[in-house]
Amino acid sequence: MQLTSSSIGRKILMAVTGQAMVLFAVVHLLGNSSIFGWLNGGINAYAEHLHSLPLPIIIGFRLALLAMVCVHIWFGIQLTIENRGGRPQQYAVKSTQKATFASENMIWTGVLLGCFLVYHLTHFTFQIIDPQTAALKNLVPLHDAMVPNVLGMVVTGFKNFFVSLIYVGAMVALFLHLSHGIQSFFQTMGWSCDKSQPLLVKFGTLVALGLFLGYVTIPLTIFAGILKG
Ligand code: HEM
Protein backbone atom coordinates (compact mmCIF):
# COMPACT_ATOMS: atom_id res chain seq x y z
CA MET A 1 0.00 0.00 0.00
CA GLN A 2 1.46 3.37 -1.03
CA LEU A 3 1.25 5.97 1.75
CA THR A 4 1.75 9.66 0.98
CA SER A 5 3.81 11.63 3.49
CA SER A 6 0.96 14.16 3.70
CA SER A 7 -1.59 11.54 4.81
CA ILE A 8 0.85 10.04 7.36
CA GLY A 9 1.60 13.54 8.65
CA ARG A 10 -2.11 14.31 9.06
CA LYS A 11 -2.76 11.01 10.86
CA ILE A 12 0.18 11.62 13.19
CA LEU A 13 -1.05 15.17 13.95
CA MET A 14 -4.51 13.74 14.72
CA ALA A 15 -3.03 11.05 16.95
CA VAL A 16 -0.81 13.48 18.89
CA THR A 17 -3.53 16.13 19.36
CA GLY A 18 -5.94 13.35 20.38
CA GLN A 19 -3.55 12.05 23.06
CA ALA A 20 -2.88 15.58 24.33
CA MET A 21 -6.65 15.95 24.79
CA VAL A 22 -6.81 12.59 26.60
CA LEU A 23 -4.17 13.96 28.97
CA PHE A 24 -6.28 17.08 29.44
CA ALA A 25 -9.35 14.89 30.14
CA VAL A 26 -7.40 12.98 32.83
CA VAL A 27 -6.11 16.17 34.52
CA HIS A 28 -9.54 17.86 34.23
CA LEU A 29 -11.19 14.86 35.89
CA LEU A 30 -8.65 14.90 38.74
CA GLY A 31 -9.34 18.62 39.23
CA ASN A 32 -13.12 18.16 39.07
CA SER A 33 -12.94 15.30 41.58
CA SER A 34 -12.05 17.95 44.20
CA ILE A 35 -15.86 18.36 44.27
CA PHE A 36 -15.83 15.27 46.54
CA GLY A 37 -13.88 17.20 49.15
CA TRP A 38 -10.26 15.91 49.01
CA LEU A 39 -9.04 19.50 48.55
CA ASN A 40 -9.57 22.01 51.35
CA GLY A 41 -12.30 24.29 49.93
CA GLY A 42 -13.34 21.71 47.29
CA ILE A 43 -13.95 22.60 43.66
CA ASN A 44 -14.25 26.33 44.52
CA ALA A 45 -10.66 26.28 45.79
CA TYR A 46 -9.50 24.29 42.77
CA ALA A 47 -11.14 26.75 40.32
CA GLU A 48 -9.63 29.64 42.30
CA HIS A 49 -6.13 28.08 42.02
CA LEU A 50 -6.57 27.83 38.24
CA HIS A 51 -7.85 31.39 37.88
CA SER A 52 -5.01 32.79 39.98
CA LEU A 53 -2.40 31.51 37.49
CA PRO A 54 -0.68 34.28 35.46
CA LEU A 55 -2.96 35.48 32.62
CA PRO A 56 -0.49 34.65 29.79
CA ILE A 57 -0.41 31.02 31.02
CA ILE A 58 -4.22 30.81 31.10
CA ILE A 59 -4.58 32.41 27.65
CA GLY A 60 -1.69 30.37 26.18
CA PHE A 61 -3.18 27.14 27.56
CA ARG A 62 -6.66 27.93 26.20
CA LEU A 63 -5.28 28.87 22.75
CA ALA A 64 -3.19 25.67 22.62
CA LEU A 65 -6.26 23.61 23.58
CA LEU A 66 -8.38 25.38 20.94
CA ALA A 67 -5.69 24.82 18.28
CA MET A 68 -5.52 21.11 19.14
CA VAL A 69 -9.30 20.70 18.98
CA CYS A 70 -9.40 22.49 15.58
CA VAL A 71 -6.52 20.44 14.07
CA HIS A 72 -8.05 17.19 15.37
CA ILE A 73 -11.51 17.97 13.97
CA TRP A 74 -10.23 19.34 10.62
CA PHE A 75 -8.01 16.35 9.83
CA GLY A 76 -10.59 13.94 11.28
CA ILE A 77 -13.20 15.18 8.80
CA GLN A 78 -10.68 15.14 5.90
CA LEU A 79 -9.47 11.60 6.59
CA THR A 80 -13.02 10.28 7.07
CA ILE A 81 -14.07 11.74 3.71
CA GLU A 82 -10.98 10.24 2.02
CA ASN A 83 -11.46 6.82 3.64
CA ARG A 84 -15.17 6.73 2.77
CA GLY A 85 -14.18 7.68 -0.77
CA GLY A 86 -12.46 4.31 -1.08
CA ARG A 87 -8.89 5.11 -0.03
CA PRO A 88 -7.32 2.61 2.33
CA GLN A 89 -6.82 3.14 6.10
CA GLN A 90 -3.55 4.99 6.54
CA TYR A 91 -1.73 3.70 9.57
CA ALA A 92 2.09 3.70 9.77
CA VAL A 93 1.71 -0.02 10.53
CA LYS A 94 -0.66 -2.28 8.64
CA SER A 95 -3.93 -2.78 10.53
CA THR A 96 -4.73 -6.29 11.71
CA GLN A 97 -7.63 -5.30 13.94
CA LYS A 98 -11.32 -5.97 13.42
CA ALA A 99 -13.76 -3.11 12.92
CA THR A 100 -15.83 -2.43 16.03
CA PHE A 101 -18.84 -0.19 16.72
CA ALA A 102 -16.44 2.36 18.27
CA SER A 103 -13.97 2.31 15.36
CA GLU A 104 -16.73 2.53 12.73
CA ASN A 105 -18.37 5.51 14.41
CA MET A 106 -15.38 7.68 15.36
CA ILE A 107 -16.65 10.57 13.24
CA TRP A 108 -20.09 10.52 14.92
CA THR A 109 -18.85 10.16 18.51
CA GLY A 110 -16.39 12.96 17.63
CA VAL A 111 -19.22 15.19 16.33
CA LEU A 112 -21.22 14.51 19.54
CA LEU A 113 -18.18 15.41 21.67
CA GLY A 114 -17.67 18.62 19.66
CA CYS A 115 -21.32 19.60 20.30
CA PHE A 116 -20.95 18.66 23.98
CA LEU A 117 -17.82 20.82 24.29
CA VAL A 118 -19.64 23.88 22.89
CA TYR A 119 -22.53 23.26 25.35
CA HIS A 120 -20.15 22.58 28.26
CA LEU A 121 -18.08 25.75 27.71
CA THR A 122 -21.24 27.85 27.30
CA HIS A 123 -22.53 26.33 30.56
CA PHE A 124 -19.53 26.28 32.95
CA THR A 125 -16.82 28.47 31.40
CA PHE A 126 -18.77 31.35 29.78
CA GLN A 127 -21.71 30.73 32.16
CA ILE A 128 -24.37 31.92 29.71
CA ILE A 129 -26.80 28.96 29.83
CA ASP A 130 -28.16 29.59 33.34
CA PRO A 131 -27.01 33.13 34.22
CA GLN A 132 -28.78 33.08 37.61
CA THR A 133 -26.51 30.31 38.91
CA ALA A 134 -23.36 31.63 37.17
CA ALA A 135 -20.42 31.13 39.56
CA LEU A 136 -18.98 34.54 38.71
CA LYS A 137 -22.21 36.26 39.84
CA ASN A 138 -22.53 34.29 43.10
CA LEU A 139 -19.51 34.79 45.30
CA VAL A 140 -18.96 32.73 48.45
CA PRO A 141 -16.36 33.02 51.23
CA LEU A 142 -13.18 30.91 51.00
CA HIS A 143 -10.15 31.38 53.24
CA ASP A 144 -10.99 35.05 54.02
CA ALA A 145 -11.71 35.92 50.36
CA MET A 146 -14.84 35.94 48.20
CA VAL A 147 -14.62 33.51 45.25
CA PRO A 148 -16.99 32.34 42.47
CA ASN A 149 -19.37 29.59 43.61
CA VAL A 150 -18.42 26.88 41.07
CA LEU A 151 -19.85 24.19 43.40
CA GLY A 152 -23.26 25.89 43.47
CA MET A 153 -23.27 26.28 39.67
CA VAL A 154 -22.33 22.62 39.03
CA VAL A 155 -24.75 21.23 41.65
CA THR A 156 -27.69 23.35 40.42
CA GLY A 157 -26.87 22.32 36.85
CA PHE A 158 -26.79 18.58 37.53
CA LYS A 159 -29.94 18.60 39.67
CA ASN A 160 -31.70 19.15 36.35
CA PHE A 161 -32.53 15.76 34.80
CA PHE A 162 -31.90 16.88 31.21
CA VAL A 163 -28.54 18.49 32.01
CA SER A 164 -27.38 15.30 33.75
CA LEU A 165 -28.69 13.24 30.83
CA ILE A 166 -26.70 15.35 28.33
CA TYR A 167 -23.53 14.82 30.38
CA VAL A 168 -24.03 11.07 30.79
CA GLY A 169 -24.81 10.74 27.05
CA ALA A 170 -21.70 12.76 26.16
CA MET A 171 -19.59 10.56 28.44
CA VAL A 172 -20.84 7.45 26.60
CA ALA A 173 -19.60 9.13 23.38
CA LEU A 174 -16.30 9.95 25.14
CA PHE A 175 -15.92 6.30 26.21
CA LEU A 176 -16.53 5.00 22.68
CA HIS A 177 -14.27 7.62 21.07
CA LEU A 178 -11.37 6.98 23.44
CA SER A 179 -11.71 3.20 23.63
CA HIS A 180 -10.77 3.15 19.94
CA GLY A 181 -8.73 6.39 19.85
CA ILE A 182 -6.16 5.45 22.50
CA GLN A 183 -5.09 2.15 20.94
CA SER A 184 -5.28 3.70 17.47
CA PHE A 185 -2.68 6.29 18.61
CA PHE A 186 -0.09 3.53 19.17
CA GLN A 187 -0.91 1.98 15.84
CA THR A 188 -0.63 5.27 13.93
CA MET A 189 2.74 5.98 15.54
CA GLY A 190 3.92 2.52 14.50
CA TRP A 191 4.37 1.50 18.14
CA SER A 192 2.21 -1.63 18.05
CA CYS A 193 2.69 -5.13 16.68
CA ASP A 194 0.47 -8.23 16.46
CA LYS A 195 1.61 -9.26 19.95
CA SER A 196 1.08 -5.93 21.71
CA GLN A 197 -2.14 -4.99 19.87
CA PRO A 198 -4.57 -6.93 22.12
CA LEU A 199 -2.89 -5.43 25.21
CA LEU A 200 -3.14 -1.92 23.76
CA VAL A 201 -6.84 -2.48 23.01
CA LYS A 202 -7.36 -3.50 26.67
CA PHE A 203 -5.30 -0.53 27.90
CA GLY A 204 -7.30 1.93 25.75
CA THR A 205 -10.61 0.46 26.89
CA LEU A 206 -9.52 0.58 30.55
CA VAL A 207 -8.44 4.25 30.38
CA ALA A 208 -11.67 5.16 28.54
CA LEU A 209 -13.73 3.26 31.14
CA GLY A 210 -11.92 4.97 34.01
CA LEU A 211 -12.64 8.38 32.49
CA PHE A 212 -16.27 7.45 31.81
CA LEU A 213 -16.89 6.24 35.38
CA GLY A 214 -15.01 9.18 36.91
CA TYR A 215 -16.93 11.79 34.92
CA VAL A 216 -20.44 10.26 35.21
CA THR A 217 -20.05 9.91 38.98
CA ILE A 218 -20.30 13.71 39.31
CA PRO A 219 -23.74 14.28 37.67
CA LEU A 220 -25.11 10.97 38.99
CA THR A 221 -24.19 11.59 42.67
CA ILE A 222 -25.57 15.14 42.43
CA PHE A 223 -28.79 14.07 40.70
CA ALA A 224 -29.28 11.29 43.26
CA GLY A 225 -28.93 13.87 46.07
CA ILE A 226 -25.77 12.20 47.50
CA LEU A 227 -23.52 15.17 46.70
CA LYS A 228 -25.03 18.47 47.80
CA GLY A 229 -24.07 22.11 47.27
C1 HEM B 1 -18.96 15.86 34.98
C2 HEM B 1 -18.22 16.32 34.03
C3 HEM B 1 -17.55 17.67 34.03
C4 HEM B 1 -17.59 18.71 34.95
C5 HEM B 1 -18.30 18.78 36.29
C6 HEM B 1 -16.78 19.78 34.41
C7 HEM B 1 -16.56 21.01 35.02
C8 HEM B 1 -15.97 22.10 34.43
C9 HEM B 1 -15.92 23.42 34.99
C10 HEM B 1 -16.52 23.84 36.33
C11 HEM B 1 -15.26 24.22 34.11
C12 HEM B 1 -14.96 25.73 34.26
C13 HEM B 1 -13.63 25.90 34.96
C14 HEM B 1 -13.42 27.35 35.29
O1 HEM B 1 -13.18 28.15 34.36
O2 HEM B 1 -13.48 27.67 36.47
C15 HEM B 1 -14.87 23.39 32.99
C16 HEM B 1 -14.15 23.82 31.89
C17 HEM B 1 -13.77 23.03 30.84
N1 HEM B 1 -14.09 21.70 30.65
FE1 HEM B 1 -15.15 20.55 31.93
N2 HEM B 1 -16.24 19.36 33.20
C18 HEM B 1 -16.70 18.10 32.93
C19 HEM B 1 -16.42 17.32 31.82
C20 HEM B 1 -15.59 17.71 30.78
C21 HEM B 1 -15.17 16.87 29.68
C22 HEM B 1 -15.56 15.41 29.48
C23 HEM B 1 -14.38 17.62 28.88
C24 HEM B 1 -13.71 17.22 27.60
C25 HEM B 1 -12.84 16.24 27.58
C26 HEM B 1 -14.29 18.95 29.47
C27 HEM B 1 -13.58 20.00 28.93
C28 HEM B 1 -13.51 21.27 29.48
C29 HEM B 1 -12.77 22.37 28.88
C30 HEM B 1 -11.99 22.33 27.57
C31 HEM B 1 -12.92 23.47 29.74
C32 HEM B 1 -12.32 24.87 29.58
C33 HEM B 1 -10.95 24.88 30.27
C34 HEM B 1 -10.43 26.28 30.40
O3 HEM B 1 -11.19 27.18 30.66
O4 HEM B 1 -9.22 26.47 30.27
N3 HEM B 1 -15.03 18.96 30.61
N4 HEM B 1 -15.33 22.10 33.21
mmCIF file of C-alpha atoms and ligand atoms in Angstrom:
data_model
loop_
_atom_site.group_PDB
_atom_site.id
_atom_site.type_symbol
_atom_site.label_atom_id
_atom_site.label_comp_id
_atom_site.label_asym_id
_atom_site.label_seq_id
_atom_site.Cartn_x
_atom_site.Cartn_y
_atom_site.Cartn_z
ATOM 1 C CA MET A 1 0.000 0.000 0.000
ATOM 2 C CA GLN A 2 1.456 3.366 -1.032
ATOM 3 C CA LEU A 3 1.250 5.970 1.749
ATOM 4 C CA THR A 4 1.753 9.660 0.976
ATOM 5 C CA SER A 5 3.814 11.629 3.492
ATOM 6 C CA SER A 6 0.963 14.163 3.696
ATOM 7 C CA SER A 7 -1.586 11.544 4.813
ATOM 8 C CA ILE A 8 0.848 10.038 7.357
ATOM 9 C CA GLY A 9 1.596 13.543 8.648
ATOM 10 C CA ARG A 10 -2.108 14.313 9.057
ATOM 11 C CA LYS A 11 -2.757 11.008 10.863
ATOM 12 C CA ILE A 12 0.180 11.620 13.187
ATOM 13 C CA LEU A 13 -1.050 15.165 13.952
ATOM 14 C CA MET A 14 -4.511 13.744 14.721
ATOM 15 C CA ALA A 15 -3.032 11.047 16.947
ATOM 16 C CA VAL A 16 -0.812 13.483 18.885
ATOM 17 C CA THR A 17 -3.526 16.135 19.355
ATOM 18 C CA GLY A 18 -5.943 13.348 20.382
ATOM 19 C CA GLN A 19 -3.554 12.052 23.061
ATOM 20 C CA ALA A 20 -2.877 15.578 24.327
ATOM 21 C CA MET A 21 -6.645 15.948 24.790
ATOM 22 C CA VAL A 22 -6.810 12.588 26.597
ATOM 23 C CA LEU A 23 -4.165 13.962 28.970
ATOM 24 C CA PHE A 24 -6.277 17.081 29.438
ATOM 25 C CA ALA A 25 -9.351 14.895 30.144
ATOM 26 C CA VAL A 26 -7.402 12.981 32.832
ATOM 27 C CA VAL A 27 -6.112 16.172 34.525
ATOM 28 C CA HIS A 28 -9.544 17.856 34.231
ATOM 29 C CA LEU A 29 -11.189 14.860 35.894
ATOM 30 C CA LEU A 30 -8.647 14.898 38.736
ATOM 31 C CA GLY A 31 -9.335 18.615 39.229
ATOM 32 C CA ASN A 32 -13.118 18.156 39.065
ATOM 33 C CA SER A 33 -12.940 15.296 41.576
ATOM 34 C CA SER A 34 -12.054 17.948 44.199
ATOM 35 C CA ILE A 35 -15.858 18.362 44.267
ATOM 36 C CA PHE A 36 -15.834 15.272 46.537
ATOM 37 C CA GLY A 37 -13.877 17.201 49.146
ATOM 38 C CA TRP A 38 -10.264 15.907 49.012
ATOM 39 C CA LEU A 39 -9.044 19.503 48.551
ATOM 40 C CA ASN A 40 -9.569 22.013 51.348
ATOM 41 C CA GLY A 41 -12.300 24.294 49.927
ATOM 42 C CA GLY A 42 -13.345 21.709 47.294
ATOM 43 C CA ILE A 43 -13.947 22.604 43.659
ATOM 44 C CA ASN A 44 -14.249 26.329 44.515
ATOM 45 C CA ALA A 45 -10.656 26.281 45.792
ATOM 46 C CA TYR A 46 -9.502 24.285 42.766
ATOM 47 C CA ALA A 47 -11.135 26.753 40.324
ATOM 48 C CA GLU A 48 -9.633 29.637 42.302
ATOM 49 C CA HIS A 49 -6.132 28.083 42.015
ATOM 50 C CA LEU A 50 -6.567 27.833 38.236
ATOM 51 C CA HIS A 51 -7.850 31.387 37.879
ATOM 52 C CA SER A 52 -5.011 32.792 39.985
ATOM 53 C CA LEU A 53 -2.402 31.515 37.489
ATOM 54 C CA PRO A 54 -0.684 34.277 35.457
ATOM 55 C CA LEU A 55 -2.961 35.483 32.625
ATOM 56 C CA PRO A 56 -0.488 34.654 29.787
ATOM 57 C CA ILE A 57 -0.411 31.022 31.024
ATOM 58 C CA ILE A 58 -4.224 30.806 31.103
ATOM 59 C CA ILE A 59 -4.578 32.406 27.652
ATOM 60 C CA GLY A 60 -1.687 30.368 26.183
ATOM 61 C CA PHE A 61 -3.183 27.141 27.557
ATOM 62 C CA ARG A 62 -6.656 27.930 26.196
ATOM 63 C CA LEU A 63 -5.275 28.868 22.752
ATOM 64 C CA ALA A 64 -3.189 25.674 22.621
ATOM 65 C CA LEU A 65 -6.264 23.615 23.579
ATOM 66 C CA LEU A 66 -8.377 25.376 20.941
ATOM 67 C CA ALA A 67 -5.693 24.822 18.275
ATOM 68 C CA MET A 68 -5.519 21.111 19.144
ATOM 69 C CA VAL A 69 -9.298 20.702 18.983
ATOM 70 C CA CYS A 70 -9.397 22.494 15.581
ATOM 71 C CA VAL A 71 -6.516 20.444 14.072
ATOM 72 C CA HIS A 72 -8.045 17.193 15.371
ATOM 73 C CA ILE A 73 -11.506 17.975 13.969
ATOM 74 C CA TRP A 74 -10.229 19.342 10.618
ATOM 75 C CA PHE A 75 -8.009 16.347 9.826
ATOM 76 C CA GLY A 76 -10.585 13.944 11.282
ATOM 77 C CA ILE A 77 -13.195 15.175 8.800
ATOM 78 C CA GLN A 78 -10.683 15.145 5.900
ATOM 79 C CA LEU A 79 -9.472 11.602 6.586
ATOM 80 C CA THR A 80 -13.022 10.284 7.070
ATOM 81 C CA ILE A 81 -14.071 11.741 3.713
ATOM 82 C CA GLU A 82 -10.979 10.238 2.024
ATOM 83 C CA ASN A 83 -11.465 6.818 3.642
ATOM 84 C CA ARG A 84 -15.174 6.727 2.768
ATOM 85 C CA GLY A 85 -14.177 7.679 -0.774
ATOM 86 C CA GLY A 86 -12.464 4.306 -1.082
ATOM 87 C CA ARG A 87 -8.892 5.113 -0.028
ATOM 88 C CA PRO A 88 -7.320 2.612 2.326
ATOM 89 C CA GLN A 89 -6.821 3.145 6.097
ATOM 90 C CA GLN A 90 -3.548 4.994 6.536
ATOM 91 C CA TYR A 91 -1.726 3.701 9.574
ATOM 92 C CA ALA A 92 2.088 3.701 9.774
ATOM 93 C CA VAL A 93 1.713 -0.023 10.527
ATOM 94 C CA LYS A 94 -0.656 -2.281 8.635
ATOM 95 C CA SER A 95 -3.927 -2.775 10.532
ATOM 96 C CA THR A 96 -4.731 -6.288 11.714
ATOM 97 C CA GLN A 97 -7.625 -5.302 13.941
ATOM 98 C CA LYS A 98 -11.324 -5.968 13.424
ATOM 99 C CA ALA A 99 -13.757 -3.107 12.921
ATOM 100 C CA THR A 100 -15.831 -2.426 16.034
ATOM 101 C CA PHE A 101 -18.838 -0.192 16.718
ATOM 102 C CA ALA A 102 -16.438 2.359 18.266
ATOM 103 C CA SER A 103 -13.969 2.306 15.356
ATOM 104 C CA GLU A 104 -16.728 2.526 12.732
ATOM 105 C CA ASN A 105 -18.367 5.513 14.405
ATOM 106 C CA MET A 106 -15.377 7.677 15.362
ATOM 107 C CA ILE A 107 -16.649 10.572 13.244
ATOM 108 C CA TRP A 108 -20.089 10.518 14.918
ATOM 109 C CA THR A 109 -18.849 10.161 18.508
ATOM 110 C CA GLY A 110 -16.389 12.962 17.625
ATOM 111 C CA VAL A 111 -19.225 15.186 16.329
ATOM 112 C CA LEU A 112 -21.216 14.512 19.542
ATOM 113 C CA LEU A 113 -18.180 15.414 21.673
ATOM 114 C CA GLY A 114 -17.668 18.620 19.662
ATOM 115 C CA CYS A 115 -21.320 19.603 20.304
ATOM 116 C CA PHE A 116 -20.945 18.665 23.985
ATOM 117 C CA LEU A 117 -17.820 20.823 24.294
ATOM 118 C CA VAL A 118 -19.642 23.884 22.890
ATOM 119 C CA TYR A 119 -22.527 23.261 25.347
ATOM 120 C CA HIS A 120 -20.146 22.584 28.264
ATOM 121 C CA LEU A 121 -18.078 25.746 27.714
ATOM 122 C CA THR A 122 -21.240 27.854 27.300
ATOM 123 C CA HIS A 123 -22.530 26.335 30.556
ATOM 124 C CA PHE A 124 -19.530 26.281 32.951
ATOM 125 C CA THR A 125 -16.820 28.472 31.399
ATOM 126 C CA PHE A 126 -18.773 31.349 29.780
ATOM 127 C CA GLN A 127 -21.714 30.731 32.161
ATOM 128 C CA ILE A 128 -24.366 31.916 29.707
ATOM 129 C CA ILE A 129 -26.804 28.958 29.830
ATOM 130 C CA ASP A 130 -28.163 29.587 33.340
ATOM 131 C CA PRO A 131 -27.007 33.126 34.220
ATOM 132 C CA GLN A 132 -28.783 33.081 37.613
ATOM 133 C CA THR A 133 -26.511 30.314 38.910
ATOM 134 C CA ALA A 134 -23.358 31.627 37.174
ATOM 135 C CA ALA A 135 -20.415 31.134 39.560
ATOM 136 C CA LEU A 136 -18.985 34.543 38.709
ATOM 137 C CA LYS A 137 -22.209 36.261 39.842
ATOM 138 C CA ASN A 138 -22.530 34.295 43.096
ATOM 139 C CA LEU A 139 -19.506 34.785 45.300
ATOM 140 C CA VAL A 140 -18.959 32.730 48.450
ATOM 141 C CA PRO A 141 -16.361 33.016 51.233
ATOM 142 C CA LEU A 142 -13.179 30.906 50.997
ATOM 143 C CA HIS A 143 -10.147 31.380 53.240
ATOM 144 C CA ASP A 144 -10.988 35.048 54.020
ATOM 145 C CA ALA A 145 -11.708 35.918 50.361
ATOM 146 C CA MET A 146 -14.845 35.939 48.204
ATOM 147 C CA VAL A 147 -14.622 33.510 45.252
ATOM 148 C CA PRO A 148 -16.986 32.336 42.465
ATOM 149 C CA ASN A 149 -19.368 29.591 43.609
ATOM 150 C CA VAL A 150 -18.417 26.882 41.069
ATOM 151 C CA LEU A 151 -19.848 24.189 43.398
ATOM 152 C CA GLY A 152 -23.265 25.889 43.471
ATOM 153 C CA MET A 153 -23.269 26.277 39.675
ATOM 154 C CA VAL A 154 -22.331 22.623 39.029
ATOM 155 C CA VAL A 155 -24.748 21.235 41.651
ATOM 156 C CA THR A 156 -27.691 23.351 40.425
ATOM 157 C CA GLY A 157 -26.871 22.318 36.850
ATOM 158 C CA PHE A 158 -26.788 18.581 37.529
ATOM 159 C CA LYS A 159 -29.944 18.598 39.669
ATOM 160 C CA ASN A 160 -31.703 19.151 36.354
ATOM 161 C CA PHE A 161 -32.526 15.761 34.797
ATOM 162 C CA PHE A 162 -31.901 16.883 31.208
ATOM 163 C CA VAL A 163 -28.538 18.488 32.010
ATOM 164 C CA SER A 164 -27.377 15.299 33.751
ATOM 165 C CA LEU A 165 -28.688 13.236 30.825
ATOM 166 C CA ILE A 166 -26.701 15.346 28.329
ATOM 167 C CA TYR A 167 -23.525 14.821 30.378
ATOM 168 C CA VAL A 168 -24.026 11.068 30.793
ATOM 169 C CA GLY A 169 -24.808 10.742 27.054
ATOM 170 C CA ALA A 170 -21.702 12.757 26.161
ATOM 171 C CA MET A 171 -19.588 10.562 28.444
ATOM 172 C CA VAL A 172 -20.838 7.453 26.598
ATOM 173 C CA ALA A 173 -19.603 9.130 23.377
ATOM 174 C CA LEU A 174 -16.299 9.948 25.136
ATOM 175 C CA PHE A 175 -15.918 6.305 26.211
ATOM 176 C CA LEU A 176 -16.533 4.996 22.684
ATOM 177 C CA HIS A 177 -14.269 7.622 21.068
ATOM 178 C CA LEU A 178 -11.367 6.977 23.441
ATOM 179 C CA SER A 179 -11.714 3.196 23.628
ATOM 180 C CA HIS A 180 -10.769 3.154 19.939
ATOM 181 C CA GLY A 181 -8.730 6.394 19.849
ATOM 182 C CA ILE A 182 -6.159 5.453 22.499
ATOM 183 C CA GLN A 183 -5.086 2.155 20.937
ATOM 184 C CA SER A 184 -5.283 3.698 17.468
ATOM 185 C CA PHE A 185 -2.683 6.286 18.606
ATOM 186 C CA PHE A 186 -0.094 3.535 19.169
ATOM 187 C CA GLN A 187 -0.908 1.975 15.839
ATOM 188 C CA THR A 188 -0.631 5.265 13.932
ATOM 189 C CA MET A 189 2.744 5.978 15.539
ATOM 190 C CA GLY A 190 3.923 2.516 14.504
ATOM 191 C CA TRP A 191 4.369 1.500 18.144
ATOM 192 C CA SER A 192 2.213 -1.632 18.054
ATOM 193 C CA CYS A 193 2.685 -5.126 16.680
ATOM 194 C CA ASP A 194 0.466 -8.225 16.462
ATOM 195 C CA LYS A 195 1.607 -9.263 19.952
ATOM 196 C CA SER A 196 1.078 -5.934 21.711
ATOM 197 C CA GLN A 197 -2.137 -4.988 19.869
ATOM 198 C CA PRO A 198 -4.573 -6.933 22.123
ATOM 199 C CA LEU A 199 -2.887 -5.430 25.214
ATOM 200 C CA LEU A 200 -3.142 -1.919 23.764
ATOM 201 C CA VAL A 201 -6.836 -2.482 23.014
ATOM 202 C CA LYS A 202 -7.360 -3.502 26.669
ATOM 203 C CA PHE A 203 -5.298 -0.534 27.903
ATOM 204 C CA GLY A 204 -7.300 1.935 25.752
ATOM 205 C CA THR A 205 -10.606 0.462 26.895
ATOM 206 C CA LEU A 206 -9.519 0.584 30.554
ATOM 207 C CA VAL A 207 -8.444 4.255 30.382
ATOM 208 C CA ALA A 208 -11.671 5.157 28.538
ATOM 209 C CA LEU A 209 -13.733 3.257 31.137
ATOM 210 C CA GLY A 210 -11.916 4.972 34.015
ATOM 211 C CA LEU A 211 -12.636 8.385 32.493
ATOM 212 C CA PHE A 212 -16.271 7.451 31.807
ATOM 213 C CA LEU A 213 -16.886 6.245 35.379
ATOM 214 C CA GLY A 214 -15.011 9.183 36.908
ATOM 215 C CA TYR A 215 -16.928 11.789 34.918
ATOM 216 C CA VAL A 216 -20.438 10.257 35.208
ATOM 217 C CA THR A 217 -20.050 9.905 38.980
ATOM 218 C CA ILE A 218 -20.303 13.711 39.306
ATOM 219 C CA PRO A 219 -23.736 14.285 37.672
ATOM 220 C CA LEU A 220 -25.107 10.968 38.994
ATOM 221 C CA THR A 221 -24.191 11.592 42.667
ATOM 222 C CA ILE A 222 -25.573 15.141 42.425
ATOM 223 C CA PHE A 223 -28.788 14.074 40.695
ATOM 224 C CA ALA A 224 -29.281 11.290 43.259
ATOM 225 C CA GLY A 225 -28.931 13.869 46.065
ATOM 226 C CA ILE A 226 -25.775 12.200 47.497
ATOM 227 C CA LEU A 227 -23.517 15.165 46.701
ATOM 228 C CA LYS A 228 -25.031 18.468 47.804
ATOM 229 C CA GLY A 229 -24.072 22.114 47.267
HETATM 230 C C1 HEM B 1 -18.956 15.856 34.980
HETATM 231 C C2 HEM B 1 -18.220 16.317 34.029
HETATM 232 C C3 HEM B 1 -17.552 17.673 34.032
HETATM 233 C C4 HEM B 1 -17.588 18.714 34.946
HETATM 234 C C5 HEM B 1 -18.300 18.779 36.287
HETATM 235 C C6 HEM B 1 -16.781 19.779 34.407
HETATM 236 C C7 HEM B 1 -16.564 21.007 35.021
HETATM 237 C C8 HEM B 1 -15.968 22.099 34.426
HETATM 238 C C9 HEM B 1 -15.921 23.425 34.993
HETATM 239 C C10 HEM B 1 -16.522 23.839 36.332
HETATM 240 C C11 HEM B 1 -15.257 24.222 34.115
HETATM 241 C C12 HEM B 1 -14.956 25.725 34.258
HETATM 242 C C13 HEM B 1 -13.635 25.900 34.962
HETATM 243 C C14 HEM B 1 -13.425 27.353 35.285
HETATM 244 O O1 HEM B 1 -13.184 28.145 34.365
HETATM 245 O O2 HEM B 1 -13.484 27.674 36.468
HETATM 246 C C15 HEM B 1 -14.869 23.388 32.988
HETATM 247 C C16 HEM B 1 -14.152 23.824 31.890
HETATM 248 C C17 HEM B 1 -13.771 23.026 30.844
HETATM 249 N N1 HEM B 1 -14.091 21.701 30.650
HETATM 250 FE FE1 HEM B 1 -15.148 20.548 31.931
HETATM 251 N N2 HEM B 1 -16.245 19.365 33.204
HETATM 252 C C18 HEM B 1 -16.704 18.098 32.930
HETATM 253 C C19 HEM B 1 -16.418 17.323 31.816
HETATM 254 C C20 HEM B 1 -15.586 17.711 30.784
HETATM 255 C C21 HEM B 1 -15.175 16.873 29.677
HETATM 256 C C22 HEM B 1 -15.565 15.409 29.477
HETATM 257 C C23 HEM B 1 -14.377 17.620 28.877
HETATM 258 C C24 HEM B 1 -13.706 17.215 27.603
HETATM 259 C C25 HEM B 1 -12.836 16.243 27.575
HETATM 260 C C26 HEM B 1 -14.292 18.951 29.466
HETATM 261 C C27 HEM B 1 -13.582 19.998 28.925
HETATM 262 C C28 HEM B 1 -13.508 21.274 29.477
HETATM 263 C C29 HEM B 1 -12.768 22.369 28.885
HETATM 264 C C30 HEM B 1 -11.988 22.334 27.571
HETATM 265 C C31 HEM B 1 -12.918 23.470 29.743
HETATM 266 C C32 HEM B 1 -12.321 24.870 29.584
HETATM 267 C C33 HEM B 1 -10.952 24.878 30.266
HETATM 268 C C34 HEM B 1 -10.428 26.277 30.403
HETATM 269 O O3 HEM B 1 -11.189 27.176 30.662
HETATM 270 O O4 HEM B 1 -9.224 26.469 30.269
HETATM 271 N N3 HEM B 1 -15.030 18.958 30.612
HETATM 272 N N4 HEM B 1 -15.328 22.100 33.208
#
